[in-house]
Amino acid sequence: MENKKTDFSEWYNEIIDIAKLSDKRYLIKGMNVWLPYGLKIMHSIDSLLRDYSEESGIEEVSFPVLISREQLEVEFEHVKGFENEIYWVTKGGTNPLDIDLALRPTSEAAMYTMFPLWIRSHTDLPFRIYQIVSVYRYETKHTRSFIRVREIHFYEAHTAHKDFEDAERQMEEYIKIMNRLADDLCINFSMDVRPDWDKFPGAMYSVAFDTPMPGSRSLQIGTIHEYGENFAKNYGIKYLDDEGNMNFVSQTTFGLSERLLAAVIGIHGDDKGLVLPYKLAPVQVIIVPIPGDDYEKIISYSGTILQKLKSQSIKCQIDEREYTPGYKYNDWEMKGVPLRIEIGKREVEDNTLTLSMRTRRKKIKISLDELNNIHSYLQAVNEDIKKHSSEFYDSNRVFIDNINEIKEDRMVTAYWCGRKECSDRIEALSEKTALGAVRGMDKSGPCIVCGRPGKISAFSRTY
């Protein structure tokens, strides 16, 4: 494999191919084929999102993929933000359609035409739904698996509330979900309030979750948006309050995509291959029998271990392929399996097993009874991944107080006044774009460009 530190781009492409996560050879650019192993990892992320959404009172729905031009054009600012990215359907067979239909770039226009049918009274609020679907955007930049594609695997939550204050509480709930998910994925991120010119079309404000990646760029792995009444006024989403008055709802959204998987691949992987947090791993424990005398006993003993693991809801397999043990070790390490169990003649005789953790070199010999403690070893792998991830995050962010340091080959934080003129100056000098003011950092200082009062803000080259 390519060395990750010297050529991250080639390493990233190679590991996706070798681990068989997706196949980009499909004949439409930017629309890749999800392969079984990659899809299982993504489904694990989806499963976590489903659990956390349901616990937060957000229920799953599924909307049609097609949106009419009429629906889209209700909210002009919103559709204008996507007008160069929309795929249009203009024929049904050989017959021109009465009205053009779009493949959803996102689902505001689809959902919000239905909200007035469902929301009538204050008793219907708060109203919270989400879906995990494909959305379609005509991406003209260089496509890259899981990072920049034309068919996006998308989680989107949409909520409606009686007032702005309740909507703001929902924004905090989104952040709690994101924190829980990031902990499972062992990823650190910055929350950056996007500048007005880069917020989601139609939003009052947008907060993005940004994380540094190898290759001196950052990746936006999710966003939350406060809409206020902007969409409600265009789509006529009102409710009758307890005093008999009609009011517009206040709305929010939360969006995530397979960029989460890209971050896991890029931040945790090494020159051996993937490194997967255990909740994402399609195989959490792989059992490798070592050929030798009494091989039937070795296989039988391996089966006993398999059943003990399955009784603890561990995703596990026995590798009985006709390859050498060394080949199997390398293959499963490349796939990021957290734990490997090696079983040979000696292990059978001693009622033990040899355990290898993906994040450590030293092997551990444990008794068969200690399998009941297998979750502690999985958690230890996660703790190793988190430690590495935190160190990577800290070493790839730097605060600067001098414009001459803006070319620093990392994500940069600095005081910034928020004006586009100063952002453009920074981009001209460094190719770094303004990610926005870092949420939760209220300390102020002189803008690094013009000297006006500024907030601590993030800048980076982005994917």
Coordinates of C-alpha atoms in Angstrom, one line a residue:
M1 CA 0.0 0.0 0.0
E2 CA 0.9 3.6 -0.4
N3 CA 2.4 5.4 2.6
K4 CA -0.4 7.3 4.2
K5 CA 1.8 10.2 5.4
T6 CA 3.5 10.8 2.0
D7 CA 0.6 10.4 -0.3
F8 CA -2.8 10.4 1.5
S9 CA -4.8 10.7 -1.7
E10 CA -3.3 7.6 -3.3
W11 CA -3.5 5.7 0.1
Y12 CA -7.2 6.7 0.5
N13 CA -8.1 5.5 -3.0
E14 CA -6.1 2.3 -2.6
I15 CA -7.6 1.3 0.8
I16 CA -11.1 1.7 -0.6
D17 CA -10.3 -0.6 -3.5
I18 CA -8.3 -3.2 -1.4
A19 CA -10.9 -3.3 1.4
K20 CA -13.7 -3.5 -1.2
L21 CA -15.7 -0.7 0.3
S22 CA -17.0 0.7 -3.0
D23 CA -16.4 0.5 -6.7
K24 CA -16.1 3.7 -8.7
R25 CA -15.9 2.1 -12.1
Y26 CA -19.7 2.5 -12.6
L27 CA -20.3 4.2 -15.9
I28 CA -21.8 7.4 -14.4
K29 CA -19.1 9.6 -12.8
G30 CA -19.6 10.2 -9.1
M31 CA -22.2 7.4 -8.8
N32 CA -20.4 4.6 -7.2
V33 CA -21.4 1.0 -6.3
W34 CA -21.5 0.2 -2.5
L35 CA -19.8 -3.1 -2.0
P36 CA -20.9 -5.4 0.8
Y37 CA -18.2 -4.6 3.3
G38 CA -18.5 -0.8 2.9
L39 CA -22.3 -1.0 3.0
K40 CA -22.2 -2.9 6.2
I41 CA -20.0 -0.2 7.8
M42 CA -22.4 2.5 6.6
H43 CA -25.4 0.6 7.8
S44 CA -23.8 0.4 11.3
I45 CA -23.5 4.2 11.3
D46 CA -27.2 4.4 10.1
S47 CA -28.2 2.1 12.9
L48 CA -26.6 4.3 15.6
L49 CA -28.3 7.3 14.0
R50 CA -31.6 5.6 14.1
D51 CA -31.2 4.7 17.8
Y52 CA -30.2 8.2 18.8
S53 CA -32.8 9.9 16.7
E54 CA -35.6 7.7 18.1
E55 CA -34.4 8.2 21.6
S56 CA -34.6 12.0 20.9
G57 CA -38.1 11.8 19.7
I58 CA -37.3 12.0 16.0
E59 CA -39.3 9.4 13.9
E60 CA -38.3 7.9 10.6
V61 CA -40.2 8.5 7.4
S62 CA -39.5 8.0 3.7
F63 CA -40.4 10.5 1.0
P64 CA -40.5 10.1 -2.8
V65 CA -37.3 10.9 -4.7
L66 CA -39.1 13.2 -7.2
I67 CA -40.0 16.8 -6.5
S68 CA -41.9 19.0 -8.9
R69 CA -40.5 22.3 -10.2
E70 CA -43.6 23.9 -8.6
Q71 CA -42.6 22.5 -5.2
L72 CA -39.0 23.6 -5.6
E73 CA -39.8 27.1 -6.7
V74 CA -42.1 28.0 -3.7
E75 CA -38.9 29.0 -1.8
F76 CA -36.8 30.8 -4.4
E77 CA -33.7 31.4 -2.2
H78 CA -33.5 27.7 -1.5
V79 CA -33.8 26.5 -5.0
K80 CA -31.4 29.2 -6.2
G81 CA -28.8 27.6 -3.9
F82 CA -29.1 24.3 -5.8
E83 CA -30.0 25.4 -9.3
N84 CA -26.7 24.3 -10.8
E85 CA -26.8 20.9 -9.0
I86 CA -30.3 19.7 -9.8
Y87 CA -31.0 16.6 -12.0
W88 CA -34.2 17.2 -14.0
V89 CA -36.5 14.5 -15.3
T90 CA -38.4 15.9 -18.3
K91 CA -39.8 12.8 -20.0
G92 CA -41.9 9.8 -19.1
G93 CA -40.9 7.2 -21.7
T94 CA -41.1 9.2 -25.0
N95 CA -43.7 11.7 -23.8
P96 CA -42.7 15.1 -22.4
L97 CA -43.9 15.6 -18.8
D98 CA -46.5 18.3 -18.1
I99 CA -44.2 19.6 -15.4
D100 CA -40.5 19.1 -14.9
L101 CA -39.5 16.8 -12.0
A102 CA -36.3 17.0 -10.0
L103 CA -34.3 14.2 -8.3
R104 CA -34.2 15.6 -4.7
P105 CA -31.0 17.5 -3.9
T106 CA -32.4 17.7 -0.3
S107 CA -35.9 17.3 0.9
E108 CA -37.2 20.7 2.2
A109 CA -39.4 21.2 -0.9
A110 CA -40.8 17.7 -0.7
M111 CA -41.5 17.6 3.0
Y112 CA -42.7 21.2 3.6
T113 CA -45.6 20.9 1.1
M114 CA -46.9 18.1 3.4
F115 CA -46.3 19.8 6.7
P116 CA -49.4 22.0 6.5
L117 CA -51.5 18.8 6.1
W118 CA -50.0 17.4 9.3
I119 CA -49.5 20.4 11.5
R120 CA -52.7 22.2 12.5
S121 CA -52.6 22.8 16.2
H122 CA -50.1 23.5 19.0
T123 CA -50.8 20.0 20.1
D124 CA -49.1 18.7 16.9
L125 CA -45.8 20.4 18.0
P126 CA -43.0 19.8 18.3
F127 CA -43.0 17.8 15.0
R128 CA -39.9 15.7 14.4
I129 CA -39.0 13.4 11.5
Y130 CA -35.9 12.1 9.7
Q131 CA -35.1 9.9 6.7
I132 CA -32.0 8.1 5.4
V133 CA -32.1 8.2 1.6
S134 CA -30.2 9.0 -1.5
V135 CA -30.1 12.6 -2.6
Y136 CA -28.7 13.7 -6.0
R137 CA -26.5 16.7 -6.8
Y138 CA -24.8 17.4 -10.1
E139 CA -21.2 17.7 -8.8
T140 CA -18.9 19.3 -11.3
K141 CA -15.8 19.2 -9.2
H142 CA -13.4 16.3 -8.9
T143 CA -15.4 13.4 -7.4
R144 CA -13.9 11.3 -4.7
S145 CA -15.4 8.2 -3.0
F146 CA -17.5 9.0 0.1
I147 CA -16.3 12.7 0.0
R148 CA -17.7 14.2 -3.2
V149 CA -20.2 12.2 -5.1
R150 CA -23.3 12.7 -7.2
E151 CA -25.5 10.2 -5.3
I152 CA -25.2 11.0 -1.6
H153 CA -26.2 8.6 1.2
F154 CA -28.0 11.1 3.3
Y155 CA -29.4 11.4 6.8
E156 CA -31.7 14.4 7.2
A157 CA -33.8 15.4 10.2
H158 CA -36.5 18.1 9.9
T159 CA -38.4 19.5 12.8
A160 CA -41.1 22.1 13.4
H161 CA -41.6 24.0 16.7
K162 CA -44.0 26.5 18.2
D163 CA -41.3 29.2 18.6
F164 CA -37.7 30.1 18.0
E165 CA -36.7 29.2 21.6
D166 CA -38.0 25.7 21.2
A167 CA -36.3 25.3 17.9
E168 CA -33.0 26.4 19.5
R169 CA -33.4 23.7 22.1
Q170 CA -33.7 21.3 19.2
M171 CA -30.4 22.6 17.8
E172 CA -28.8 21.6 21.1
E173 CA -30.4 18.2 20.9
Y174 CA -28.8 17.7 17.5
I175 CA -25.4 18.5 19.0
K176 CA -26.0 15.9 21.7
I177 CA -26.7 13.3 18.9
M178 CA -23.6 14.4 17.0
N179 CA -21.4 14.1 20.2
R180 CA -22.7 10.6 20.8
L181 CA -22.1 9.5 17.3
A182 CA -18.6 11.1 17.2
D183 CA -17.8 9.2 20.3
D184 CA -18.8 5.9 18.7
L185 CA -16.8 6.9 15.5
C186 CA -13.8 8.1 17.7
I187 CA -13.7 11.4 15.8
N188 CA -13.1 15.0 17.1
F189 CA -14.6 18.0 15.4
S190 CA -15.0 21.7 15.5
M191 CA -18.4 23.4 15.4
D192 CA -18.1 26.4 13.1
V193 CA -20.9 28.9 12.4
R194 CA -20.8 29.3 8.6
P195 CA -20.5 32.9 7.2
D196 CA -23.7 34.3 5.8
W197 CA -22.6 33.8 2.2
D198 CA -21.9 30.1 2.9
K199 CA -24.9 29.1 5.1
F200 CA -27.5 26.7 3.8
P201 CA -29.9 28.4 1.3
G202 CA -32.9 29.7 3.3
A203 CA -31.4 29.3 6.7
M204 CA -31.1 31.9 9.4
Y205 CA -27.7 30.4 10.3
S206 CA -25.8 27.1 9.8
V207 CA -23.4 25.3 12.1
A208 CA -21.0 22.9 10.5
F209 CA -19.1 20.0 12.1
D210 CA -15.5 20.2 10.6
T211 CA -12.6 17.8 11.2
P212 CA -9.0 17.9 10.0
M213 CA -8.0 15.2 7.6
P214 CA -4.7 13.9 6.4
G215 CA -3.5 15.8 3.4
S216 CA -3.7 19.2 5.0
R217 CA -7.4 19.7 4.4
S218 CA -10.6 19.6 6.5
L219 CA -13.8 17.7 5.9
Q220 CA -17.3 18.9 6.7
I221 CA -18.9 15.8 8.2
G222 CA -22.3 17.3 9.2
T223 CA -24.4 20.4 9.5
I224 CA -27.3 21.8 11.6
H225 CA -29.5 24.6 10.4
E226 CA -31.8 27.1 12.1
Y227 CA -34.5 28.1 9.7
G228 CA -36.7 30.3 11.9
E229 CA -39.9 31.0 10.1
N230 CA -38.3 31.4 6.6
F231 CA -39.6 28.2 5.1
A232 CA -42.8 28.2 7.1
K233 CA -43.9 31.5 5.5
N234 CA -43.3 30.2 2.0
Y235 CA -45.0 26.9 2.5
G236 CA -47.8 28.1 4.7
I237 CA -46.9 26.0 7.8
K238 CA -49.0 27.4 10.6
Y239 CA -50.6 26.2 13.8
L240 CA -53.4 27.3 16.0
D241 CA -52.1 28.2 19.5
D242 CA -54.0 27.7 22.8
E243 CA -55.3 31.3 22.5
G244 CA -56.9 30.7 19.1
N245 CA -54.2 32.6 17.1
M246 CA -52.6 31.3 13.9
N247 CA -48.7 31.3 14.0
F248 CA -45.9 30.2 11.8
V249 CA -43.8 27.3 13.0
S250 CA -40.1 27.6 13.6
Q251 CA -38.0 25.0 11.9
T252 CA -34.6 23.2 12.0
T253 CA -32.7 20.5 10.1
F254 CA -29.7 18.2 10.7
G255 CA -27.8 16.6 7.8
L256 CA -25.1 13.9 7.7
S257 CA -23.7 11.7 4.9
E258 CA -21.2 9.0 4.1
R259 CA -18.5 11.7 4.7
L260 CA -18.6 10.2 8.2
L261 CA -17.2 7.0 6.7
A262 CA -14.6 9.0 4.8
A263 CA -13.5 10.5 8.1
V264 CA -13.2 7.1 9.8
I265 CA -11.1 5.8 6.9
G266 CA -8.9 8.8 6.7
I267 CA -8.3 9.7 10.3
H268 CA -7.9 6.2 11.8
G269 CA -6.4 4.1 9.0
D270 CA -2.7 3.3 8.8
D271 CA -0.3 1.7 6.4
K272 CA -1.7 -1.7 7.2
G273 CA -5.2 -0.6 6.2
L274 CA -8.5 0.3 7.9
V275 CA -8.8 0.7 11.7
L276 CA -12.5 0.5 12.7
P277 CA -14.1 1.4 16.0
Y278 CA -15.9 -1.8 17.2
K279 CA -19.4 -0.5 16.7
L280 CA -18.8 0.0 13.0
A281 CA -16.9 -3.2 12.3
P282 CA -18.8 -5.8 10.2
V283 CA -16.6 -8.4 11.9
Q284 CA -15.6 -7.4 15.5
V285 CA -13.7 -10.6 16.2
I286 CA -12.1 -12.9 13.7
I287 CA -11.0 -16.4 14.7
V288 CA -8.1 -17.9 12.8
P289 CA -7.4 -21.6 13.3
I290 CA -3.8 -22.6 12.8
P291 CA -3.3 -25.7 10.7
G292 CA -1.4 -28.5 12.5
D293 CA -1.9 -31.8 14.3
D294 CA -5.5 -32.6 15.4
Y295 CA -6.8 -29.8 13.1
E296 CA -10.4 -31.2 13.7
K297 CA -10.0 -30.4 17.4
I298 CA -8.7 -26.9 16.6
I299 CA -11.8 -26.3 14.4
S300 CA -14.1 -27.7 17.1
Y301 CA -12.5 -25.5 19.8
S302 CA -12.8 -22.5 17.5
G303 CA -16.5 -23.3 17.1
T304 CA -16.9 -23.3 20.9
I305 CA -15.3 -19.8 21.0
L306 CA -17.5 -18.6 18.2
Q307 CA -20.7 -19.6 20.1
K308 CA -19.4 -18.0 23.3
L309 CA -18.9 -14.7 21.4
K310 CA -22.2 -14.9 19.6
S311 CA -24.0 -15.4 22.9
Q312 CA -22.6 -11.9 23.8
S313 CA -23.9 -10.5 20.5
I314 CA -20.4 -10.1 19.1
K315 CA -20.1 -10.1 15.3
C316 CA -17.6 -12.8 14.6
Q317 CA -16.4 -15.4 12.1
I318 CA -14.0 -18.3 11.8
D319 CA -11.6 -18.0 8.8
E320 CA -11.3 -21.5 7.3
R321 CA -10.0 -20.3 4.0
E322 CA -7.1 -22.2 2.4
Y323 CA -4.5 -19.4 2.9
T324 CA -1.6 -19.2 5.3
P325 CA -2.2 -17.8 8.8
G326 CA 0.1 -14.8 7.9
Y327 CA -2.0 -14.0 4.8
K328 CA -5.2 -14.1 6.9
Y329 CA -3.7 -11.9 9.6
N330 CA -2.7 -9.3 7.1
D331 CA -6.1 -9.5 5.3
W332 CA -8.2 -9.0 8.5
E333 CA -5.8 -6.2 9.7
M334 CA -6.4 -4.5 6.3
K335 CA -10.1 -4.7 6.9
G336 CA -9.8 -3.1 10.3
V337 CA -11.2 -5.9 12.4
P338 CA -10.7 -4.8 16.0
L339 CA -9.7 -8.2 17.5
R340 CA -8.1 -11.4 16.2
I341 CA -8.1 -14.7 18.0
E342 CA -5.5 -17.3 17.0
I343 CA -6.2 -20.9 17.9
G344 CA -3.5 -23.7 17.5
K345 CA -2.8 -27.0 19.1
R346 CA -1.3 -25.4 22.2
E347 CA -4.4 -23.2 22.8
V348 CA -6.6 -26.3 22.6
E349 CA -4.5 -28.2 25.1
D350 CA -4.3 -25.3 27.5
N351 CA -7.9 -24.2 27.2
T352 CA -6.6 -20.7 26.2
L353 CA -6.6 -18.4 23.2
T354 CA -4.2 -15.9 21.8
L355 CA -5.7 -12.4 21.3
S356 CA -4.3 -9.7 19.0
M357 CA -5.7 -6.1 19.1
R358 CA -5.7 -4.1 15.8
T359 CA -4.2 -1.1 17.6
R360 CA -1.4 -2.9 19.5
R361 CA 1.5 -5.1 18.5
K362 CA 1.8 -7.3 21.5
K363 CA -0.3 -10.5 21.6
I364 CA -2.2 -11.5 24.8
K365 CA -2.9 -15.0 26.0
I366 CA -6.1 -15.4 27.9
S367 CA -8.1 -18.3 29.3
L368 CA -11.3 -19.4 27.7
D369 CA -13.3 -18.1 30.7
E370 CA -11.9 -14.6 30.0
L371 CA -14.0 -14.4 26.8
N372 CA -16.8 -13.2 29.0
N373 CA -14.7 -10.0 29.3
I374 CA -14.3 -9.5 25.5
H375 CA -16.1 -6.2 25.5
S376 CA -13.4 -4.7 27.6
Y377 CA -10.9 -5.6 24.9
L378 CA -13.1 -4.0 22.2
Q379 CA -13.4 -0.9 24.4
A380 CA -9.6 -0.8 24.8
V381 CA -9.3 -0.8 21.0
N382 CA -11.7 2.2 20.9
E383 CA -9.7 4.0 23.6
D384 CA -6.5 3.5 21.5
I385 CA -8.3 4.9 18.4
K386 CA -9.6 7.9 20.4
K387 CA -6.2 8.7 21.8
H388 CA -4.7 8.6 18.3
S389 CA -7.6 10.7 16.9
S390 CA -7.3 13.3 19.6
E391 CA -3.6 13.6 19.0
F392 CA -4.1 13.9 15.3
Y393 CA -6.8 16.6 15.8
D394 CA -4.7 18.7 18.1
S395 CA -1.6 18.5 15.9
N396 CA -3.5 19.5 12.8
R397 CA -5.1 22.7 14.3
V398 CA -3.1 25.8 15.2
F399 CA -3.9 29.3 16.5
I400 CA -2.2 32.1 14.7
D401 CA -2.1 35.9 15.4
N402 CA -0.1 37.0 12.4
I403 CA -1.3 37.0 8.8
N404 CA 2.2 35.9 7.7
E405 CA 1.5 32.5 9.4
I406 CA -1.7 31.9 7.4
K407 CA 0.0 29.4 5.0
E408 CA 0.6 27.1 7.9
D409 CA -0.2 23.6 6.5
R410 CA -2.9 22.9 9.0
M411 CA -6.4 24.0 9.9
V412 CA -5.9 27.5 11.3
T413 CA -7.9 29.4 14.0
A414 CA -7.5 33.2 14.2
Y415 CA -9.4 36.3 15.1
W416 CA -11.6 37.4 12.2
C417 CA -14.1 40.2 11.9
G418 CA -16.5 38.2 9.7
R419 CA -16.2 40.4 6.6
K420 CA -15.9 38.7 3.2
E421 CA -13.2 41.1 2.2
C422 CA -10.9 39.8 4.9
S423 CA -11.9 36.2 4.1
D424 CA -11.1 36.7 0.4
R425 CA -7.7 38.1 1.4
I426 CA -6.9 35.0 3.5
E427 CA -8.0 32.7 0.7
A428 CA -5.9 34.6 -1.9
L429 CA -2.8 34.1 0.3
S430 CA -3.4 30.5 1.4
E431 CA -6.3 28.9 -0.5
K432 CA -7.9 28.5 2.9
T433 CA -11.6 29.3 3.1
A434 CA -13.5 30.7 6.1
L435 CA -15.3 27.9 7.9
G436 CA -16.7 30.5 10.3
A437 CA -16.6 31.5 13.9
V438 CA -15.9 28.6 16.3
R439 CA -19.0 28.0 18.3
G440 CA -18.6 28.3 22.1
M441 CA -15.4 30.4 21.8
D442 CA -16.6 33.9 22.8
K443 CA -13.1 35.4 23.3
S444 CA -12.5 38.4 21.0
G445 CA -9.5 40.1 19.5
P446 CA -8.2 42.1 16.5
C447 CA -9.0 40.6 13.1
I448 CA -5.9 39.0 11.6
V449 CA -6.4 41.0 8.4
C450 CA -7.9 44.4 9.2
G451 CA -7.5 44.8 12.9
R452 CA -11.3 45.3 13.5
P453 CA -12.8 43.4 16.5
G454 CA -13.1 39.7 15.6
K455 CA -14.0 36.3 17.0
I456 CA -12.0 33.1 17.0
S457 CA -12.7 31.6 13.6
A458 CA -11.5 28.6 11.6
F459 CA -9.9 28.5 8.2
S460 CA -8.9 25.6 6.1
R461 CA -8.4 24.1 2.6
T462 CA -11.4 21.9 2.2
Y463 CA -12.5 18.8 0.4

